[in-house]
Amino acid sequence: MIKVCTSYTIDDLPLETRGRVMALGLFDGLHIGHMDIIKKAVVTAERDGLTSTVMTFSNLFKTENKPLYTPEERLNIVGNAGADELLILDFEKVKDMEPEDFLRDILMNRCIADTLIMGEDYRFGKNARGDVAMIKEFAKANGLRAIVVKDRFFEESDRKISTTWLRDVLAEGDVDLARKLCGGRDYSYSGYCVKGKQLGRTMGFPTANLIVPDNKFTVKRGVYVARILLGQRVLYGVSNIGRRPTLEEAVNDVVETFIFDFDEDIYGAKLIVELLHFLRAEVKMTSKEELIEAVNCNKEQALDYIKNLI
């Protein structure tokens, strides 16, 4: 039986008589270090008959610095890790809370926390004055457990895996390295296939289009080898992420995917487009003929890459 992870805000979080194991963090990148914390919470809760709850935030970023994952994507990743609940706090409502008030009023009294699990550098509360030492002291005084999960370093190097590093890597289009930082999970875009101007179809490469949500980070604009999840089917193709400068100069970023050996009407269907490898930056072609030639070249490059995957 597949466990269902449920998303809550603090206002609708149900009372839990058996107590919660709280995974604490921002959890924007959901990289290996974050997943260590979440999996520790899941294992601890299952062992002790408690509820595993992952806490994260909305309204955390300003417009120019968007989250790496939408709330739905975050819920899916956390659920796949085995967590029972995803608690989304409104950052604007809690950022000015005194650390002691946050621990007492939110975690202990409202969440009915039994165990608090966090990374070594976890900070919280007004001006980020709360830290791991404060949590340990609070837990000891109130009969709670506090567990600190050690930082993860990349391939035995001295560089700590962090969301900042992951963001920089994605901004450079290095989805291969991003996959390693996330423990093998490909960075992806998800949503419903929308109808475009169908200009690709007239040139021999029909595309499935997703609009990048306003609350979603955009990787380096360009062309990527892509794996497409359509229901239970796994397909492959190339995705252009950007504004389509050759054809229309779109207002919003679009994930425009040419799926190989595929010509079905899937408008309105839910798609997940996983980015496997960066091929080239987005450029404005001088003609449709040049665009067709570039797409065919990218297709051959993608097929060579995919041969090593299958």
PDB file of N, CA and C in Angstrom, residues 140-173:
ATOM      1  N   LYS A 140      15.647  19.395  26.096  1.00  0.00           N
ATOM      2  CA  LYS A 140      16.003  18.786  27.384  1.00  0.00           C
ATOM      3  C   LYS A 140      15.081  19.279  28.495  1.00  0.00           C
ATOM      4  N   ALA A 141      14.740  20.567  28.449  1.00  0.00           N
ATOM      5  CA  ALA A 141      13.912  21.152  29.494  1.00  0.00           C
ATOM      6  C   ALA A 141      12.455  20.739  29.388  1.00  0.00           C
ATOM      7  N   ASN A 142      12.038  20.306  28.194  1.00  0.00           N
ATOM      8  CA  ASN A 142      10.616  20.017  27.975  1.00  0.00           C
ATOM      9  C   ASN A 142      10.336  18.559  27.625  1.00  0.00           C
ATOM     10  N   GLY A 143      11.303  17.696  27.842  1.00  0.00           N
ATOM     11  CA  GLY A 143      11.089  16.277  27.627  1.00  0.00           C
ATOM     12  C   GLY A 143      10.971  15.857  26.179  1.00  0.00           C
ATOM     13  N   LEU A 144      11.586  16.605  25.278  1.00  0.00           N
ATOM     14  CA  LEU A 144      11.592  16.263  23.851  1.00  0.00           C
ATOM     15  C   LEU A 144      12.955  15.688  23.465  1.00  0.00           C
ATOM     16  N   ARG A 145      12.997  15.067  22.303  1.00  0.00           N
ATOM     17  CA  ARG A 145      14.273  14.599  21.751  1.00  0.00           C
ATOM     18  C   ARG A 145      14.744  15.572  20.679  1.00  0.00           C
ATOM     19  N   ALA A 146      16.017  15.792  20.610  1.00  0.00           N
ATOM     20  CA  ALA A 146      16.621  16.609  19.561  1.00  0.00           C
ATOM     21  C   ALA A 146      17.709  15.789  18.883  1.00  0.00           C
ATOM     22  N   ILE A 147      17.604  15.638  17.577  1.00  0.00           N
ATOM     23  CA  ILE A 147      18.569  14.846  16.818  1.00  0.00           C
ATOM     24  C   ILE A 147      19.175  15.737  15.733  1.00  0.00           C
ATOM     25  N   VAL A 148      20.498  15.805  15.677  1.00  0.00           N
ATOM     26  CA  VAL A 148      21.197  16.622  14.693  1.00  0.00           C
ATOM     27  C   VAL A 148      21.820  15.706  13.636  1.00  0.00           C
ATOM     28  N   VAL A 149      21.492  15.950  12.383  1.00  0.00           N
ATOM     29  CA  VAL A 149      22.002  15.156  11.263  1.00  0.00           C
ATOM     30  C   VAL A 149      23.213  15.872  10.673  1.00  0.00           C
ATOM     31  N   LYS A 150      24.291  15.153  10.494  1.00  0.00           N
ATOM     32  CA  LYS A 150      25.527  15.752   9.997  1.00  0.00           C
ATOM     33  C   LYS A 150      25.389  16.229   8.555  1.00  0.00           C
ATOM     34  N   ASP A 151      26.154  17.277   8.225  1.00  0.00           N
ATOM     35  CA  ASP A 151      26.176  17.815   6.872  1.00  0.00           C
ATOM     36  C   ASP A 151      26.680  16.761   5.889  1.00  0.00           C
ATOM     37  N   ARG A 152      26.251  16.898   4.636  1.00  0.00           N
ATOM     38  CA  ARG A 152      26.741  16.031   3.563  1.00  0.00           C
ATOM     39  C   ARG A 152      27.769  16.782   2.743  1.00  0.00           C
ATOM     40  N   PHE A 153      28.848  16.089   2.394  1.00  0.00           N
ATOM     41  CA  PHE A 153      29.880  16.672   1.543  1.00  0.00           C
ATOM     42  C   PHE A 153      29.936  15.898   0.235  1.00  0.00           C
ATOM     43  N   PHE A 154      30.301  16.595  -0.825  1.00  0.00           N
ATOM     44  CA  PHE A 154      30.223  16.023  -2.161  1.00  0.00           C
ATOM     45  C   PHE A 154      31.389  15.102  -2.453  1.00  0.00           C
ATOM     46  N   GLU A 155      31.071  13.822  -2.657  1.00  0.00           N
ATOM     47  CA  GLU A 155      32.053  12.820  -3.072  1.00  0.00           C
ATOM     48  C   GLU A 155      33.356  12.932  -2.278  1.00  0.00           C
ATOM     49  N   GLU A 156      33.202  12.918  -0.963  1.00  0.00           N
ATOM     50  CA  GLU A 156      34.346  12.954  -0.047  1.00  0.00           C
ATOM     51  C   GLU A 156      35.206  14.207  -0.185  1.00  0.00           C
ATOM     52  N   SER A 157      34.667  15.263  -0.801  1.00  0.00           N
ATOM     53  CA  SER A 157      35.424  16.511  -0.942  1.00  0.00           C
ATOM     54  C   SER A 157      35.152  17.402   0.264  1.00  0.00           C
ATOM     55  N   ASP A 158      35.726  18.586   0.247  1.00  0.00           N
ATOM     56  CA  ASP A 158      35.548  19.518   1.347  1.00  0.00           C
ATOM     57  C   ASP A 158      34.359  20.452   1.125  1.00  0.00           C
ATOM     58  N   ARG A 159      33.631  20.276   0.015  1.00  0.00           N
ATOM     59  CA  ARG A 159      32.529  21.189  -0.275  1.00  0.00           C
ATOM     60  C   ARG A 159      31.210  20.623   0.229  1.00  0.00           C
ATOM     61  N   LYS A 160      30.560  21.377   1.096  1.00  0.00           N
ATOM     62  CA  LYS A 160      29.266  20.945   1.638  1.00  0.00           C
ATOM     63  C   LYS A 160      28.169  21.126   0.596  1.00  0.00           C
ATOM     64  N   ILE A 161      27.300  20.142   0.503  1.00  0.00           N
ATOM     65  CA  ILE A 161      26.163  20.234  -0.409  1.00  0.00           C
ATOM     66  C   ILE A 161      25.161  21.214   0.182  1.00  0.00           C
ATOM     67  N   SER A 162      24.739  22.180  -0.631  1.00  0.00           N
ATOM     68  CA  SER A 162      23.831  23.219  -0.151  1.00  0.00           C
ATOM     69  C   SER A 162      22.865  23.617  -1.247  1.00  0.00           C
ATOM     70  N   THR A 163      21.788  24.276  -0.853  1.00  0.00           N
ATOM     71  CA  THR A 163      20.815  24.767  -1.832  1.00  0.00           C
ATOM     72  C   THR A 163      21.423  25.862  -2.699  1.00  0.00           C
ATOM     73  N   THR A 164      22.261  26.698  -2.096  1.00  0.00           N
ATOM     74  CA  THR A 164      22.915  27.753  -2.875  1.00  0.00           C
ATOM     75  C   THR A 164      23.743  27.161  -4.004  1.00  0.00           C
ATOM     76  N   TRP A 165      24.496  26.133  -3.700  1.00  0.00           N
ATOM     77  CA  TRP A 165      25.300  25.462  -4.730  1.00  0.00           C
ATOM     78  C   TRP A 165      24.383  24.846  -5.786  1.00  0.00           C
ATOM     79  N   LEU A 166      23.326  24.198  -5.363  1.00  0.00           N
ATOM     80  CA  LEU A 166      22.393  23.583  -6.307  1.00  0.00           C
ATOM     81  C   LEU A 166      21.784  24.638  -7.228  1.00  0.00           C
ATOM     82  N   ARG A 167      21.406  25.773  -6.681  1.00  0.00           N
ATOM     83  CA  ARG A 167      20.848  26.850  -7.501  1.00  0.00           C
ATOM     84  C   ARG A 167      21.863  27.331  -8.543  1.00  0.00           C
ATOM     85  N   ASP A 168      23.101  27.521  -8.110  1.00  0.00           N
ATOM     86  CA  ASP A 168      24.145  27.980  -9.028  1.00  0.00           C
ATOM     87  C   ASP A 168      24.353  26.968 -10.157  1.00  0.00           C
ATOM     88  N   VAL A 169      24.339  25.697  -9.806  1.00  0.00           N
ATOM     89  CA  VAL A 169      24.540  24.626 -10.786  1.00  0.00           C
ATOM     90  C   VAL A 169      23.413  24.628 -11.823  1.00  0.00           C
ATOM     91  N   LEU A 170      22.175  24.762 -11.371  1.00  0.00           N
ATOM     92  CA  LEU A 170      21.032  24.781 -12.289  1.00  0.00           C
ATOM     93  C   LEU A 170      21.032  26.041 -13.146  1.00  0.00           C
ATOM     94  N   ALA A 171      21.475  27.147 -12.579  1.00  0.00           N
ATOM     95  CA  ALA A 171      21.550  28.389 -13.346  1.00  0.00           C
ATOM     96  C   ALA A 171      22.577  28.286 -14.467  1.00  0.00           C
ATOM     97  N   GLU A 172      23.534  27.384 -14.303  1.00  0.00           N
ATOM     98  CA  GLU A 172      24.542  27.136 -15.342  1.00  0.00           C
ATOM     99  C   GLU A 172      24.115  26.035 -16.307  1.00  0.00           C
ATOM    100  N   GLY A 173      22.977  25.387 -16.032  1.00  0.00           N
ATOM    101  CA  GLY A 173      22.495  24.318 -16.901  1.00  0.00           C
ATOM    102  C   GLY A 173      23.117  22.963 -16.628  1.00  0.00           C
TER     103      GLY A 173
END
